[in-house]
Coordinates of N, CA and C in Angstrom, one line a residue:
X30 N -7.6 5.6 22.2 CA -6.9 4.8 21.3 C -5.4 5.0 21.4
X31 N -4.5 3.8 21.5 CA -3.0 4.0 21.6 C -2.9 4.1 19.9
X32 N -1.5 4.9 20.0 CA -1.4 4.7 18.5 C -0.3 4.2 18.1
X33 N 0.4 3.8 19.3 CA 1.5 2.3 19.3 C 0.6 1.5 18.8
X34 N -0.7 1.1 19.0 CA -1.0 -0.5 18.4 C -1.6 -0.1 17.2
X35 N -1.2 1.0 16.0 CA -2.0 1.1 14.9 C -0.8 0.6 14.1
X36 N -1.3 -0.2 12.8 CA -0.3 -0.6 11.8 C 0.2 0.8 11.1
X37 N -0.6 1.7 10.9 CA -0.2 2.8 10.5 C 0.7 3.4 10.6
X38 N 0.4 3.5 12.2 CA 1.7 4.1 12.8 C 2.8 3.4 13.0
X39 N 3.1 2.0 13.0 CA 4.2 1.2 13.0 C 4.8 1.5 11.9
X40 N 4.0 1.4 11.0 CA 4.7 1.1 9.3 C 5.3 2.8 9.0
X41 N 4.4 3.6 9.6 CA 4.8 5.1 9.3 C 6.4 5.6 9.7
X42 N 6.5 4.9 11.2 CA 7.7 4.5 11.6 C 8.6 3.9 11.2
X43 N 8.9 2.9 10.4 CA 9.9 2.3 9.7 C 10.0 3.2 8.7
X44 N 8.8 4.0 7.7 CA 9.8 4.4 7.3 C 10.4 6.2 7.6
X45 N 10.6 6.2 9.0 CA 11.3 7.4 9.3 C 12.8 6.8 9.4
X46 N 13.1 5.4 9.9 CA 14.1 4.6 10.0 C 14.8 4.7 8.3
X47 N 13.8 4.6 7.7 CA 14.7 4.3 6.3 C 15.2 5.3 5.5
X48 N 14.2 6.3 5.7 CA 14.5 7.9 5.5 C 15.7 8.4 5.8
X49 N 15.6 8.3 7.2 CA 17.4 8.8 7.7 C 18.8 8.1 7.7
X50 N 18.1 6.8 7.3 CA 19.5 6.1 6.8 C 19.4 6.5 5.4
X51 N 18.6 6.6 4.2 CA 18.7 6.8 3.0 C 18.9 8.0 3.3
X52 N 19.2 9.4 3.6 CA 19.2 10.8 3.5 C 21.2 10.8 4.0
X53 N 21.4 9.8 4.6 CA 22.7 9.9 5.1 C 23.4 9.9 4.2
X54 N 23.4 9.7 3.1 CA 24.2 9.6 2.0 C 24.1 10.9 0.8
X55 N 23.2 12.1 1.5 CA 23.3 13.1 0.8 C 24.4 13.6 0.5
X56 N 24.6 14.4 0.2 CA 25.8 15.5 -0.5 C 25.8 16.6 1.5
X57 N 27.0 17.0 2.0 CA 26.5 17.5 3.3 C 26.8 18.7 3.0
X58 N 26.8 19.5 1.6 CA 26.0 20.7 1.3 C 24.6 20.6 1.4
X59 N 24.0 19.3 1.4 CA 22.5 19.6 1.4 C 21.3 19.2 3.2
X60 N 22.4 19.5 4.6 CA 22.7 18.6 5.5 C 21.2 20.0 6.1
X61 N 21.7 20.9 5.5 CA 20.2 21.9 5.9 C 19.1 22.6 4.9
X62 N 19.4 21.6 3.5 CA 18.3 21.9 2.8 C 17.3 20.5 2.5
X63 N 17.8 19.4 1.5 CA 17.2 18.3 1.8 C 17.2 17.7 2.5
X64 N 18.1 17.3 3.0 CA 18.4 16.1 3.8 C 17.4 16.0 5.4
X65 N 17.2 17.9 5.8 CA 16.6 18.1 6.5 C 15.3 18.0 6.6
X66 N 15.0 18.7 5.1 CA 13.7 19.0 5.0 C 12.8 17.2 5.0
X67 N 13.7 16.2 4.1 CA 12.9 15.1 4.0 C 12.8 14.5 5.4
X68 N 13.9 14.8 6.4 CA 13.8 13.5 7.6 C 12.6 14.6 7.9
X69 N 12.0 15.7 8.4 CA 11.0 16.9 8.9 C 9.8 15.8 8.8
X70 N 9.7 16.0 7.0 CA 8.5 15.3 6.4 C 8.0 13.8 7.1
X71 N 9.3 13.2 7.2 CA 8.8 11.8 7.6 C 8.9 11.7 9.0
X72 N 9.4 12.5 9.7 CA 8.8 12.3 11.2 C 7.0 13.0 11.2
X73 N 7.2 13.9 11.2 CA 5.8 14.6 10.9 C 4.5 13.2 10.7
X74 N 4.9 12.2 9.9 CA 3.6 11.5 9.4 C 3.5 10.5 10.6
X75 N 4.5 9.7 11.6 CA 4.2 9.4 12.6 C 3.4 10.4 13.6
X76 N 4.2 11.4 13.6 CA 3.3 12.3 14.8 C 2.2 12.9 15.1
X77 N 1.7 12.8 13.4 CA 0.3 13.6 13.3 C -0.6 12.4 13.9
X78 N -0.4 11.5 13.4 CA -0.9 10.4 13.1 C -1.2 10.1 15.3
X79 N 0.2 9.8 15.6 CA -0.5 10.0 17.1 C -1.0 10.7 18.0
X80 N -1.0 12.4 16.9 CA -1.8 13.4 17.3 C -3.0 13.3 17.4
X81 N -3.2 12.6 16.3 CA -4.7 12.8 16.1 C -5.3 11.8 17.1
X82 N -4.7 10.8 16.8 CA -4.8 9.3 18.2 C -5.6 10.1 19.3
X83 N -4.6 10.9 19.7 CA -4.7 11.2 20.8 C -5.9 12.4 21.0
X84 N -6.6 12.7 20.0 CA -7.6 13.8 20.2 C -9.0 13.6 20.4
X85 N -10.0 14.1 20.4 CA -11.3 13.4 21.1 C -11.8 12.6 20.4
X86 N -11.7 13.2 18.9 CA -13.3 12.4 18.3 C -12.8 12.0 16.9
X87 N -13.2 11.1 16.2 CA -12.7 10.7 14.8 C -12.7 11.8 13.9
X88 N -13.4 12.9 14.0 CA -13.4 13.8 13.0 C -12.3 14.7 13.4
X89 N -11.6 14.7 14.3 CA -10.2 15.4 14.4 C -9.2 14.6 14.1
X90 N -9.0 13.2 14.4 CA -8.1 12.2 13.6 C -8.2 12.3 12.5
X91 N -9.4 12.4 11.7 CA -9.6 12.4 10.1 C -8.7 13.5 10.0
X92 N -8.7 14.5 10.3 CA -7.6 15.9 9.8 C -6.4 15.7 9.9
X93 N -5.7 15.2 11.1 CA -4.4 14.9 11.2 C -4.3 13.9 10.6
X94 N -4.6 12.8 10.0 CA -4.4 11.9 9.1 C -4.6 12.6 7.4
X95 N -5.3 13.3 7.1 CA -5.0 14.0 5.9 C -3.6 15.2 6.0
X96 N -3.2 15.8 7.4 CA -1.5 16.3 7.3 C -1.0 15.4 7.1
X97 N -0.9 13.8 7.9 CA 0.2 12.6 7.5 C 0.0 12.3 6.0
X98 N -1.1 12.8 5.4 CA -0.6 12.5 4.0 C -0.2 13.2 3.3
X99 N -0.5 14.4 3.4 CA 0.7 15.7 2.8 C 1.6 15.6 3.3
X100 N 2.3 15.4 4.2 CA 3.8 15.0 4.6 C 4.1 13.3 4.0
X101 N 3.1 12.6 3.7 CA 3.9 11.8 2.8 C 4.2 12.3 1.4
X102 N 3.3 12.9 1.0 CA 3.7 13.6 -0.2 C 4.6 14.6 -0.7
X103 N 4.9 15.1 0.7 CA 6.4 15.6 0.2 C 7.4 14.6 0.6
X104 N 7.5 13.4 1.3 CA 8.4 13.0 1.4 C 8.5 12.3 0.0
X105 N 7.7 12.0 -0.8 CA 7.7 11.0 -1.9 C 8.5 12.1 -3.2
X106 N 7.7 13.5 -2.7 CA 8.4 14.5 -3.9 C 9.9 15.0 -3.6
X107 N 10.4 14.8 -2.5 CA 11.5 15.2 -2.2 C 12.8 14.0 -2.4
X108 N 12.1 12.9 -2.4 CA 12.6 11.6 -2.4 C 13.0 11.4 -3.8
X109 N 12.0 11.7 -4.8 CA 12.3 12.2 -6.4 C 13.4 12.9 -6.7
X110 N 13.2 14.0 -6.1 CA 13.8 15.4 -5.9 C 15.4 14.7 -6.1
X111 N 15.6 13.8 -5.0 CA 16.9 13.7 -4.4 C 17.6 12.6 -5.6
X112 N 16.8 11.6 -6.1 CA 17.1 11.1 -7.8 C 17.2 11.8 -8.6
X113 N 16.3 12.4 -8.7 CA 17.3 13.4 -9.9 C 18.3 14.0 -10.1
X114 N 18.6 14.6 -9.0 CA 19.5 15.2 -9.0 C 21.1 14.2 -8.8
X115 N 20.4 13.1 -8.4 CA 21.9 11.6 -8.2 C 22.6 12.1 -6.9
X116 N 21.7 12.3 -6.1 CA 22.3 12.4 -4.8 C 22.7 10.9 -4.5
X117 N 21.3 9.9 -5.1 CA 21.6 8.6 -4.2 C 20.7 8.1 -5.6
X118 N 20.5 6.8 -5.9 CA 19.8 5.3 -6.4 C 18.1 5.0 -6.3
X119 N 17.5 5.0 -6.9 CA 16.0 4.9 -6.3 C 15.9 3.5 -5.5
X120 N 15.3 3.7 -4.5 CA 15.4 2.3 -3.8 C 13.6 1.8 -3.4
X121 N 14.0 1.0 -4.0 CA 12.6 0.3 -4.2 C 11.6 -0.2 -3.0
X122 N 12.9 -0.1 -1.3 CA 12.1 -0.4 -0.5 C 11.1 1.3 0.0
X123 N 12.0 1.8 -0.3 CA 11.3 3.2 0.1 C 10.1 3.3 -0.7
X124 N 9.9 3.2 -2.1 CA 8.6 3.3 -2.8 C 7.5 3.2 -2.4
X125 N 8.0 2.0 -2.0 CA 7.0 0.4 -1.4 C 6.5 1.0 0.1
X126 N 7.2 1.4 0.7 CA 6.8 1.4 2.2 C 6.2 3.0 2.0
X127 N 6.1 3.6 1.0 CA 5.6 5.2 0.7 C 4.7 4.5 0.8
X128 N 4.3 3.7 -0.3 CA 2.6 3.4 -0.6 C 2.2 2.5 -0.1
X129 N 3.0 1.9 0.9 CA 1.9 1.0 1.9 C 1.2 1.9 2.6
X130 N 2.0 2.9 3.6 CA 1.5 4.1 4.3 C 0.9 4.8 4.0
X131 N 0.3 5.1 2.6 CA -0.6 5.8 2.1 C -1.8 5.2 1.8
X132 N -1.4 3.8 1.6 CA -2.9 2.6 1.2 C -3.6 2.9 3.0
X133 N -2.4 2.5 3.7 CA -3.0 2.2 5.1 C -3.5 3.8 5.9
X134 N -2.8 4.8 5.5 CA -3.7 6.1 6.1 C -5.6 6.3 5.5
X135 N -5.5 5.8 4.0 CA -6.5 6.3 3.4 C -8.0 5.1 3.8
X136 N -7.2 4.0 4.4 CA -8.1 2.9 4.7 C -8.6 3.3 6.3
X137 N -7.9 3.4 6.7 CA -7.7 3.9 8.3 C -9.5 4.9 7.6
X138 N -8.6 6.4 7.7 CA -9.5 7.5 7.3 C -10.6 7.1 6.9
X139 N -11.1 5.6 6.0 CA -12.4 5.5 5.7 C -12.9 4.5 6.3
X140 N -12.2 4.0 7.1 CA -12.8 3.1 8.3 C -13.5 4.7 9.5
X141 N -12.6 5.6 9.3 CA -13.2 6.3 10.7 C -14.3 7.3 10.0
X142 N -14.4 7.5 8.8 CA -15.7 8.2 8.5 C -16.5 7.5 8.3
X143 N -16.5 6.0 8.7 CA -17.5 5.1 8.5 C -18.2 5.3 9.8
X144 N -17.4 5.2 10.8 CA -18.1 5.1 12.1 C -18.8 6.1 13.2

């Protein structure tokens, strides 16, 4: 399975794009604590994702697809994190593309414990 041609992974990808343009505007006291830790998170959910791609059998994709969702989960908690504190604005496209990629991991994952 390529994992270039999964919607998953496309979309997971955009938002690593949005992440590190939204993280650019941190405070650059925070250039090796947030700022770092959130871009970490959201590369991570592409990679597992074409880790798993890339491993024998659906029941090892199913596990690297449950890391890509704990690493969305801290990107969504760190994302918080970073409103609160008024580093930056909540931006709505980020929300949105959190929980597309979470609708589409969890659909994915029960499409492959179906099969």
């Amino acid at each position: 399975m390529n994992h270039k041609e999964l919607d998953v992974w496309k979309k997971s990808m955009d938002l690593v794009e949005l992440i590190y343009k939204f993280s650019s505007s941190f405070p650059e006291n925070e250039k090796f604590g947030l700022t770092s830790q959130i871009r970490r998170a959201a590369v991570s959910v592409p990679s597992n994702i074409a880790e798993g791609a890339g491993r024998k059998g659906d029941k090892e994709f199913v596990q690297f697809l449950h890391i890509a969702l704990g690493s969305l989960s801290e990107i969504e908690t760190q994302y918080l994190i970073a409103v609160r504190l008024n580093y930056t604005e909540k931006n709505n496209n980020i929300e949105v593309l959190i929980n597309d990629v979470k609708r589409l991991i969890l659909g994915f994952r029960n499409y492959l414990r179906k099969t």
